[in-house]
Amino acid sequence: MKEDGKMSKKIKVKAQDVNVFYGEKQALFDIDLDIERNQVTSLIGPSGCGKSTFLRSMNRMNDTIDICRFEGSITLDGTDIYDKNIDVVELRARVGMVFQKPNPFPKSIYENVAYGPKIHGMVNNKEDLDKTVIKSLKRAGLFNEVKDRLDESGTSLSGGQQQRLCIARAIATRPEVLLMDEPCSALDPIATAIIEELIDELRQKFTIVIVTHSMQQAARVSQKTAFFHLGKLIEEGATDEIFTNPINKKTQDYIMGRIG
Amino acid sequence: MEHLSSEHIVSAYSEELIDLANDISKMGGMVENAILQSVDALLKQDKKSGKQIAKNDRLIGDMQRKIDAKAVSMIARRQPMASDLRLIISSIHVANDLERIGDMAKNIARRIKYIKGAELSKSFYIGVRHMSEVTLLQIKNALNAFANRDVKAAIAVCEQDDEVDALYMSIFRELLTYMMEDPRNITQCTNLLFCAKNLERAGDHATNIAEAAYYLETGENLQVMLDERHQEQDGE
């Protein structure tokens, strides 16, 4: 059907019946969620609601936890990312990640960004690599601030700059999806605003999923919002709707700061 | 009330929201009283009450500014969401409509001195009294719909606005006949017509308040909903 064809083009990541367990404990219950292309989707909910677990399921970061077990399916452009033929390292180049605390490598600013393209064999020569590094730094809105000191250590930058360096590093491998796990929670309001502006620009090129504890941030940066509670997806929809007129009582209580 | 079943974690925020809703009720009472007073004064041709009405109008203006200031402060400090946000935004709207109704009352009182000596039939004054009662009921029902977040009551107010309009038209026609009968009545009748028009506009503001009540509860626009409903009915 034509309609279906249109929809599947719009959808970048599709999660169906996702259940995740840490040993005996079930962390996610039957999650169905579509992530749309070139949109920012924010995942909100109280601590321990499963939003980070879900985020990490999308590039198989949970594989690194021995007791973690995944059921269901997540597809990236229709390909099951949990298929046994999937190369996880390659997957993580396609689905990049930015973490809560900026974690630059203890290397130069240049090397931080160059590392990914180099190990993934994405560049042929030094000239290509230089171009990729500069382009990534520019896209991350950091280039002008660091162009004269690319040889300095990444850890010498301020917190906000470090986070933008991590974003530059994540986008250097030209991912299709960018996962952000509370990228601004360690930053001051100005650095936060710069990252939010950046997120809005990056969505032209990438599909972005962001986990945030700040409802205001979710309201500001995302087009779609999904609310998780006790491992379940309670409500998802257009961000405008979720913050002005949510349907579910649990969502209402959470975003309004009421005791359910 | 169902919407208050869950309390804010920050209790001062809950108190501020309740306080805002109470201010709207209080302002509503002031405005209802203003209409009542001015129509009474009009029918009794009591010029002296004008001062009191003007003073009350200043108090109504003060109340509107107070509500606006509280709403702005809450938006800045609490970052309200969902129905809290809708309460704050619609309170600003309702306070504005109430202030306008207050102006209508003031305008009616201002015209008393121009209708002195008009001797029209008793049934005419009964008609004006009736129109003011219907308008007041509309205002009261709209305010109750807002306070109780009562969707049905809000719809009823909007649908009954036609009645106020019809009463205005009948007063208009009646005044026209008086003016044709005796041109010496024209000044008084024109001023009385303005008074009736003010009541009719007060009724329009009551429907605005009902729309705010509907939005507060549903997040949707009442007029759009009614238009769609009418289109559906026409289609059948």
Coordinates of C-alpha atoms in Angstrom, one line a residue:
Chain A
M1 CA 0.0 0.0 0.0
K2 CA 1.1 3.5 -0.8
E3 CA 0.3 4.8 2.6
D4 CA 2.5 2.1 4.2
G5 CA 5.3 2.9 1.9
K6 CA 5.2 6.5 2.9
M7 CA 5.2 5.6 6.6
S8 CA 8.1 3.3 6.4
K9 CA 10.1 5.9 4.6
K10 CA 9.4 8.3 7.5
I11 CA 10.3 5.8 10.1
K12 CA 14.0 5.3 10.8
V13 CA 14.0 3.1 13.8
K14 CA 11.1 0.8 14.7
A15 CA 10.9 -1.0 18.0
Q16 CA 8.3 -3.8 18.4
D17 CA 7.5 -5.9 21.5
V18 CA 10.8 -5.0 23.1
N19 CA 11.3 -6.6 26.5
V20 CA 14.6 -6.2 28.3
F21 CA 15.7 -8.1 31.4
Y22 CA 18.6 -7.6 33.8
G23 CA 18.8 -11.1 35.3
E24 CA 15.5 -11.8 36.9
K25 CA 14.4 -8.2 36.8
Q26 CA 12.4 -7.0 33.8
A27 CA 13.4 -3.5 32.8
L28 CA 11.2 -2.9 29.7
F29 CA 7.7 -4.3 28.9
D30 CA 6.4 -4.7 25.4
I31 CA 7.7 -1.4 24.0
D32 CA 6.4 -0.5 20.6
L33 CA 7.9 2.8 19.4
D34 CA 8.6 4.4 16.0
I35 CA 11.4 6.9 15.7
E36 CA 10.9 9.2 12.8
R37 CA 13.6 10.3 10.4
N38 CA 15.1 13.8 10.9
Q39 CA 13.1 14.3 14.0
V40 CA 14.2 14.7 17.6
T41 CA 12.4 12.2 19.8
S42 CA 12.7 12.7 23.5
L43 CA 12.3 10.0 26.1
I44 CA 11.1 11.2 29.4
G45 CA 10.2 9.6 32.7
P46 CA 11.3 9.2 36.3
S47 CA 14.6 7.5 37.2
G48 CA 14.5 3.8 36.7
C49 CA 11.6 4.0 34.2
G50 CA 13.6 2.3 31.5
K51 CA 14.2 5.2 29.1
S52 CA 18.0 4.8 29.2
T53 CA 17.7 1.0 28.8
F54 CA 15.6 1.6 25.8
L55 CA 18.1 4.1 24.4
R56 CA 20.9 1.7 24.9
S57 CA 18.9 -1.1 23.1
M58 CA 19.0 1.0 20.0
N59 CA 22.8 0.6 19.4
R60 CA 23.1 -2.6 21.5
M61 CA 25.1 -0.9 24.3
N62 CA 23.3 -3.3 26.6
D63 CA 25.3 -6.2 25.0
T64 CA 28.2 -5.2 27.2
I65 CA 26.2 -6.1 30.3
D66 CA 26.4 -9.9 30.9
I67 CA 23.1 -10.3 32.7
C68 CA 21.1 -8.2 30.2
R69 CA 18.7 -10.1 27.9
F70 CA 16.8 -8.6 25.0
E71 CA 13.6 -9.9 23.4
G72 CA 11.6 -8.4 20.5
S73 CA 12.9 -6.5 17.6
I74 CA 14.4 -3.2 16.7
T75 CA 14.9 -2.4 13.1
L76 CA 17.1 0.3 11.5
D77 CA 15.7 1.2 8.0
G78 CA 14.0 -2.2 8.1
T79 CA 17.0 -4.2 9.1
D80 CA 16.9 -6.1 12.4
I81 CA 19.8 -4.8 14.5
Y82 CA 19.7 -7.9 16.7
D83 CA 20.2 -10.2 13.7
K84 CA 23.2 -12.5 14.3
N85 CA 24.8 -11.3 11.1
I86 CA 24.9 -7.7 12.3
D87 CA 28.4 -6.3 13.0
V88 CA 27.9 -4.5 16.3
V89 CA 30.9 -2.2 15.8
E90 CA 29.5 -1.1 12.5
L91 CA 26.1 -0.7 14.0
R92 CA 27.5 1.7 16.6
A93 CA 29.1 3.7 13.8
R94 CA 25.7 4.1 12.3
V95 CA 23.9 4.7 15.6
G96 CA 26.2 7.1 17.5
M97 CA 25.9 8.0 21.1
V98 CA 26.6 11.0 23.4
F99 CA 26.7 10.4 27.1
Q100 CA 25.6 12.3 30.2
K101 CA 29.1 13.3 31.3
P102 CA 31.4 14.5 28.5
N103 CA 34.0 11.8 28.1
P104 CA 36.7 13.0 25.6
F105 CA 39.6 10.6 25.1
P106 CA 42.8 11.9 26.9
K107 CA 44.1 12.8 23.5
S108 CA 44.3 15.9 21.4
I109 CA 41.1 17.6 20.2
Y110 CA 42.0 16.6 16.7
E111 CA 42.6 12.9 17.6
N112 CA 39.3 12.8 19.5
V113 CA 37.4 13.4 16.3
A114 CA 39.8 11.6 14.0
Y115 CA 39.7 8.4 16.0
G116 CA 36.3 7.0 14.7
P117 CA 36.8 7.7 11.0
K118 CA 40.3 6.2 11.2
I119 CA 39.3 2.9 12.9
H120 CA 36.3 2.5 10.7
G121 CA 38.5 3.0 7.6
M122 CA 36.4 5.8 6.4
V123 CA 39.2 8.0 5.1
N124 CA 42.0 7.3 2.6
N125 CA 44.5 9.9 3.4
K126 CA 45.5 12.7 5.8
E127 CA 43.7 15.3 3.7
D128 CA 40.4 13.4 3.8
L129 CA 40.8 13.0 7.6
D130 CA 41.5 16.7 8.1
K131 CA 38.4 17.6 6.1
T132 CA 36.3 15.2 8.2
V133 CA 37.6 16.5 11.5
I134 CA 37.0 20.1 10.5
K135 CA 33.6 19.4 9.1
S136 CA 32.6 17.5 12.3
L137 CA 33.9 20.2 14.5
K138 CA 32.1 22.8 12.5
R139 CA 28.8 20.9 12.6
A140 CA 29.2 20.6 16.4
G141 CA 29.6 24.3 16.6
L142 CA 33.0 24.0 18.2
F143 CA 35.5 24.7 15.3
N144 CA 35.8 28.5 15.8
E145 CA 36.6 28.1 19.5
V146 CA 39.3 25.4 19.0
K147 CA 40.7 26.0 15.5
D148 CA 44.0 27.4 16.9
R149 CA 44.6 24.6 19.4
L150 CA 43.6 21.4 17.8
D151 CA 46.7 19.8 19.3
E152 CA 45.7 20.6 22.8
S153 CA 44.2 17.9 25.0
G154 CA 40.4 17.4 24.7
T155 CA 40.2 17.4 28.5
S156 CA 41.5 21.0 28.6
L157 CA 38.2 22.3 27.3
S158 CA 35.3 23.5 29.4
G159 CA 32.4 21.1 30.1
G160 CA 30.2 22.5 27.4
Q161 CA 33.0 22.5 24.9
Q162 CA 33.9 18.9 25.9
Q163 CA 30.3 17.8 25.3
R164 CA 30.4 19.5 21.8
L165 CA 33.7 17.7 21.2
C166 CA 31.9 14.4 22.0
I167 CA 29.2 15.3 19.6
A168 CA 31.8 16.1 16.9
R169 CA 33.4 12.7 17.7
A170 CA 30.0 11.0 17.4
I171 CA 29.1 12.6 14.1
A172 CA 32.5 12.1 12.6
T173 CA 31.6 8.6 11.6
R174 CA 28.6 9.9 9.8
P175 CA 26.0 8.1 11.9
E176 CA 22.4 8.0 10.8
V177 CA 21.0 8.1 14.3
L178 CA 22.4 10.0 17.3
L179 CA 21.5 8.8 20.7
M180 CA 21.9 11.3 23.5
D181 CA 21.7 10.2 27.1
E182 CA 21.1 13.4 29.2
P183 CA 23.7 15.3 27.2
C184 CA 23.2 18.6 29.1
S185 CA 22.7 17.5 32.7
A186 CA 26.3 18.4 33.6
L187 CA 26.2 21.7 31.8
D188 CA 25.3 25.3 32.7
P189 CA 22.3 27.0 31.1
I190 CA 24.4 28.8 28.4
A191 CA 26.2 25.6 27.4
T192 CA 22.9 23.8 27.5
A193 CA 21.3 26.4 25.1
I194 CA 24.3 26.0 22.7
I195 CA 23.8 22.2 22.7
E196 CA 20.1 22.6 22.2
E197 CA 20.6 24.9 19.2
L198 CA 23.1 22.4 17.9
I199 CA 20.6 19.5 18.3
D200 CA 18.1 21.5 16.2
E201 CA 20.6 22.0 13.4
L202 CA 21.8 18.4 13.5
R203 CA 18.4 17.0 13.0
Q204 CA 18.6 18.2 9.3
K205 CA 21.2 15.4 8.8
F206 CA 20.5 12.9 11.6
T207 CA 17.7 11.3 13.4
I208 CA 18.1 12.1 17.1
V209 CA 16.8 10.4 20.2
I210 CA 17.5 12.2 23.5
V211 CA 16.9 11.0 27.1
T212 CA 16.4 13.9 29.4
H213 CA 15.3 14.6 32.9
S214 CA 14.4 18.1 32.1
M215 CA 10.8 18.3 30.8
Q216 CA 11.5 21.9 29.6
Q217 CA 14.4 20.5 27.5
A218 CA 12.2 17.8 26.0
A219 CA 9.6 20.5 25.3
R220 CA 12.2 22.8 23.7
V221 CA 14.2 20.4 21.5
S222 CA 12.0 17.6 20.4
Q223 CA 9.2 17.1 17.9
K224 CA 8.1 13.8 19.5
T225 CA 8.0 12.8 23.1
A226 CA 7.6 9.4 24.7
F227 CA 6.8 9.0 28.4
F228 CA 8.1 5.9 30.2
H229 CA 7.0 4.7 33.6
L230 CA 8.0 1.5 35.4
G231 CA 9.4 0.0 32.2
K232 CA 6.3 0.7 30.2
L233 CA 5.7 3.2 27.4
I234 CA 2.7 5.1 28.8
E235 CA 2.2 7.7 26.1
E236 CA 3.9 9.0 23.0
G237 CA 3.0 11.7 20.6
A238 CA 3.7 15.2 19.2
T239 CA 5.7 17.2 21.8
D240 CA 3.2 20.0 21.6
E241 CA 0.4 17.7 22.5
I242 CA 2.2 15.9 25.3
F243 CA 3.0 19.1 27.0
T244 CA -0.2 21.0 26.5
N245 CA -2.8 18.2 26.5
P246 CA -1.5 14.8 27.5
I247 CA -4.1 12.0 27.5
N248 CA -2.8 9.7 30.2
K249 CA -3.2 10.6 33.8
K250 CA 0.3 9.3 34.6
T251 CA 1.8 11.5 32.0
Q252 CA -0.2 14.5 33.2
D253 CA 1.0 13.9 36.8
Y254 CA 4.6 13.5 35.8
I255 CA 4.9 16.5 33.5
M256 CA 3.0 18.8 35.9
G257 CA 5.0 17.6 38.9
R258 CA 2.0 16.2 40.7
I259 CA 1.9 13.2 43.0
G260 CA 0.1 10.5 41.2
Chain B
M1 CA -13.0 18.1 41.9
E2 CA -11.4 15.5 39.8
H3 CA -8.6 17.7 38.4
L4 CA -7.3 18.4 41.9
S5 CA -7.1 14.7 42.8
S6 CA -3.4 14.8 42.5
E7 CA -1.5 17.4 44.4
H8 CA 1.7 19.1 43.3
I9 CA 4.9 17.9 44.8
V10 CA 5.6 21.6 45.4
S11 CA 2.7 22.6 47.6
A12 CA 3.2 26.3 47.2
Y13 CA 2.6 25.8 43.5
S14 CA -0.7 24.1 44.2
E15 CA -1.7 26.9 46.5
E16 CA -0.8 29.5 43.8
L17 CA -3.0 27.7 41.2
I18 CA -5.9 27.6 43.7
D19 CA -5.4 31.2 44.5
L20 CA -5.5 32.2 40.8
A21 CA -8.8 30.3 40.3
N22 CA -10.2 32.0 43.4
D23 CA -9.2 35.4 42.1
I24 CA -11.1 34.6 38.9
S25 CA -14.2 33.7 40.9
K26 CA -13.9 36.8 43.0
M27 CA -13.5 39.0 39.9
G28 CA -16.5 37.3 38.4
G29 CA -18.6 38.2 41.4
M30 CA -17.5 41.9 41.1
V31 CA -18.4 42.0 37.5
E32 CA -21.8 40.4 37.9
N33 CA -22.5 42.9 40.6
A34 CA -21.4 45.8 38.3
I35 CA -23.9 44.7 35.6
L36 CA -26.7 44.3 38.2
Q37 CA -26.0 47.7 39.7
S38 CA -25.8 49.6 36.4
V39 CA -29.0 48.0 35.0
D40 CA -30.8 48.8 38.3
A41 CA -29.6 52.4 38.1
L42 CA -30.6 52.6 34.5
L43 CA -34.1 51.4 35.1
K44 CA -34.5 53.6 38.1
Q45 CA -32.8 56.5 36.3
D46 CA -30.6 56.9 39.3
K47 CA -27.7 59.2 38.4
K48 CA -26.1 59.1 41.8
S49 CA -25.0 55.5 41.7
G50 CA -22.6 56.4 38.8
K51 CA -19.8 57.3 41.2
Q52 CA -20.0 54.0 43.0
I53 CA -20.1 52.1 39.7
A54 CA -17.0 54.0 38.5
K55 CA -15.2 53.2 41.7
N56 CA -16.1 49.5 41.4
D57 CA -14.8 49.6 37.8
R58 CA -11.4 50.7 39.1
L59 CA -11.3 47.8 41.5
I60 CA -12.2 45.4 38.6
G61 CA -9.2 46.8 36.7
D62 CA -6.9 46.4 39.7
M63 CA -8.1 42.8 40.0
Q64 CA -7.3 42.1 36.3
R65 CA -3.8 43.5 36.7
K66 CA -3.3 41.3 39.8
I67 CA -4.4 38.2 38.0
D68 CA -2.1 39.0 35.0
A69 CA 0.8 39.6 37.3
K70 CA 0.3 36.3 39.1
A71 CA 0.0 34.4 35.8
V72 CA 3.1 35.9 34.4
S73 CA 5.0 35.2 37.6
M74 CA 3.9 31.5 37.6
I75 CA 4.9 31.1 34.0
A76 CA 8.3 32.5 34.7
R77 CA 8.9 30.6 38.0
R78 CA 7.0 27.3 37.6
Q79 CA 7.2 26.4 33.9
P80 CA 3.6 25.2 34.0
M81 CA 2.6 22.2 31.8
A82 CA -0.6 20.6 30.5
S83 CA -3.7 21.6 32.4
D84 CA -1.8 23.8 34.8
L85 CA -0.6 25.8 31.8
R86 CA -4.1 25.9 30.3
L87 CA -5.5 27.2 33.6
I88 CA -2.9 30.0 33.7
I89 CA -3.4 31.0 30.1
S90 CA -7.2 30.8 30.2
S91 CA -7.2 32.8 33.5
I92 CA -5.5 35.7 31.6
H93 CA -8.2 35.4 28.9
V94 CA -11.1 35.2 31.3
A95 CA -9.8 38.2 33.4
N96 CA -9.6 40.2 30.2
D97 CA -13.2 39.3 29.2
L98 CA -14.4 40.1 32.7
E99 CA -12.7 43.5 32.6
R100 CA -14.5 44.2 29.3
I101 CA -17.9 43.2 30.8
G102 CA -17.0 45.6 33.6
D103 CA -16.5 48.3 30.9
M104 CA -20.0 47.5 29.5
A105 CA -21.5 48.1 33.0
K106 CA -19.7 51.4 33.2
N107 CA -20.9 52.4 29.8
I108 CA -24.5 51.7 30.7
A109 CA -24.2 53.8 33.9
R110 CA -22.7 56.6 31.9
R111 CA -25.8 56.9 29.7
I112 CA -28.3 57.2 32.5
K113 CA -28.1 61.0 32.4
Y114 CA -29.1 61.0 28.7
I115 CA -32.3 59.1 29.1
K116 CA -33.8 61.3 31.7
G117 CA -37.5 61.9 31.1
A118 CA -37.9 59.1 28.6
E119 CA -41.4 57.8 29.1
L120 CA -41.6 54.5 27.3
S121 CA -44.1 51.7 27.8
K122 CA -43.7 49.5 30.9
S123 CA -43.3 46.4 28.8
F124 CA -40.2 48.0 27.3
Y125 CA -38.5 48.2 30.7
I126 CA -39.5 44.7 31.5
G127 CA -37.8 43.7 28.3
V128 CA -34.6 45.4 29.2
R129 CA -34.7 43.9 32.7
H130 CA -35.3 40.5 31.1
M131 CA -32.3 40.9 28.8
S132 CA -30.1 41.9 31.7
E133 CA -31.2 38.8 33.6
V134 CA -30.5 36.5 30.7
T135 CA -27.1 38.1 30.2
L136 CA -26.2 37.8 33.9
L137 CA -27.2 34.2 33.9
Q138 CA -25.0 33.6 30.9
I139 CA -22.1 35.2 32.8
K140 CA -22.8 33.2 35.9
N141 CA -23.1 29.9 34.0
A142 CA -19.9 30.6 32.1
L143 CA -18.0 31.4 35.3
N144 CA -19.4 28.2 36.9
A145 CA -18.4 26.2 33.9
F146 CA -14.8 27.6 34.2
A147 CA -14.6 27.0 38.0
N148 CA -15.9 23.4 37.7
R149 CA -14.3 22.7 34.3
D150 CA -17.7 21.7 33.1
V151 CA -17.7 21.0 29.4
K152 CA -21.5 20.5 29.0
A153 CA -22.2 23.8 30.8
A154 CA -19.7 25.6 28.6
I155 CA -21.4 24.3 25.5
A156 CA -24.8 25.3 26.8
V157 CA -23.6 28.9 27.4
C158 CA -22.4 29.2 23.8
E159 CA -25.6 27.7 22.4
Q160 CA -27.7 30.1 24.5
D161 CA -25.9 33.2 23.2
D162 CA -28.5 33.3 20.4
E163 CA -31.2 34.1 23.0
V164 CA -29.3 37.3 24.1
D165 CA -28.9 38.3 20.5
A166 CA -32.6 37.8 19.8
L167 CA -33.6 39.9 22.9
Y168 CA -31.3 42.6 21.6
M169 CA -33.0 42.6 18.2
S170 CA -36.5 42.8 19.7
I171 CA -35.4 45.8 21.9
F172 CA -33.9 47.4 18.8
R173 CA -37.2 47.0 16.9
E174 CA -39.2 48.3 19.8
L175 CA -37.0 51.4 20.2
L176 CA -37.2 52.0 16.5
T177 CA -41.0 52.2 16.7
Y178 CA -40.8 54.7 19.6
M179 CA -38.5 56.9 17.6
M180 CA -40.8 56.8 14.6
E181 CA -43.8 57.6 16.7
D182 CA -42.2 60.7 18.2
P183 CA -38.8 62.1 17.0
R184 CA -38.4 63.8 20.4
N185 CA -37.6 60.3 21.8
I186 CA -34.6 59.8 19.5
T187 CA -31.9 60.9 22.0
Q188 CA -33.2 58.8 24.8
C189 CA -33.9 55.8 22.6
T190 CA -30.5 55.9 20.9
N191 CA -28.9 55.9 24.4
L192 CA -31.1 53.0 25.5
L193 CA -30.1 51.2 22.3
F194 CA -26.5 51.6 23.2
C195 CA -27.2 50.2 26.7
A196 CA -28.9 47.1 25.1
K197 CA -25.9 46.8 22.8
N198 CA -23.6 46.8 25.8
L199 CA -25.6 44.0 27.4
E200 CA -25.5 42.0 24.1
R201 CA -21.7 42.5 24.0
A202 CA -21.4 41.4 27.7
G203 CA -23.2 38.2 26.5
D204 CA -20.5 37.8 23.9
H205 CA -17.8 38.0 26.5
A206 CA -19.7 35.4 28.5
T207 CA -19.4 33.0 25.6
N208 CA -15.7 33.8 25.4
I209 CA -15.4 32.7 29.1
A210 CA -17.3 29.5 28.2
E211 CA -14.8 28.9 25.4
A212 CA -12.0 29.3 27.9
A213 CA -13.7 26.8 30.2
Y214 CA -13.9 24.3 27.4
Y215 CA -10.3 24.8 26.4
L216 CA -9.2 24.5 30.1
E217 CA -10.8 21.1 30.4
T218 CA -10.2 19.7 26.9
G219 CA -7.3 21.6 25.4
E220 CA -9.6 22.1 22.3
N221 CA -11.4 25.1 20.8
L222 CA -15.1 25.1 21.4
Q223 CA -16.1 27.1 18.4
V224 CA -14.2 24.8 16.1
M225 CA -15.9 21.8 17.7
L226 CA -19.4 23.4 17.4
D227 CA -18.8 24.3 13.7
E228 CA -17.7 20.8 13.0
R229 CA -20.7 19.4 14.8
H230 CA -23.0 21.7 12.7
Q231 CA -21.3 20.7 9.5
E232 CA -21.9 17.0 10.4
Q233 CA -25.5 17.7 11.2
D234 CA -25.9 19.5 7.9
G235 CA -24.3 16.7 6.1
E236 CA -26.8 14.1 7.4

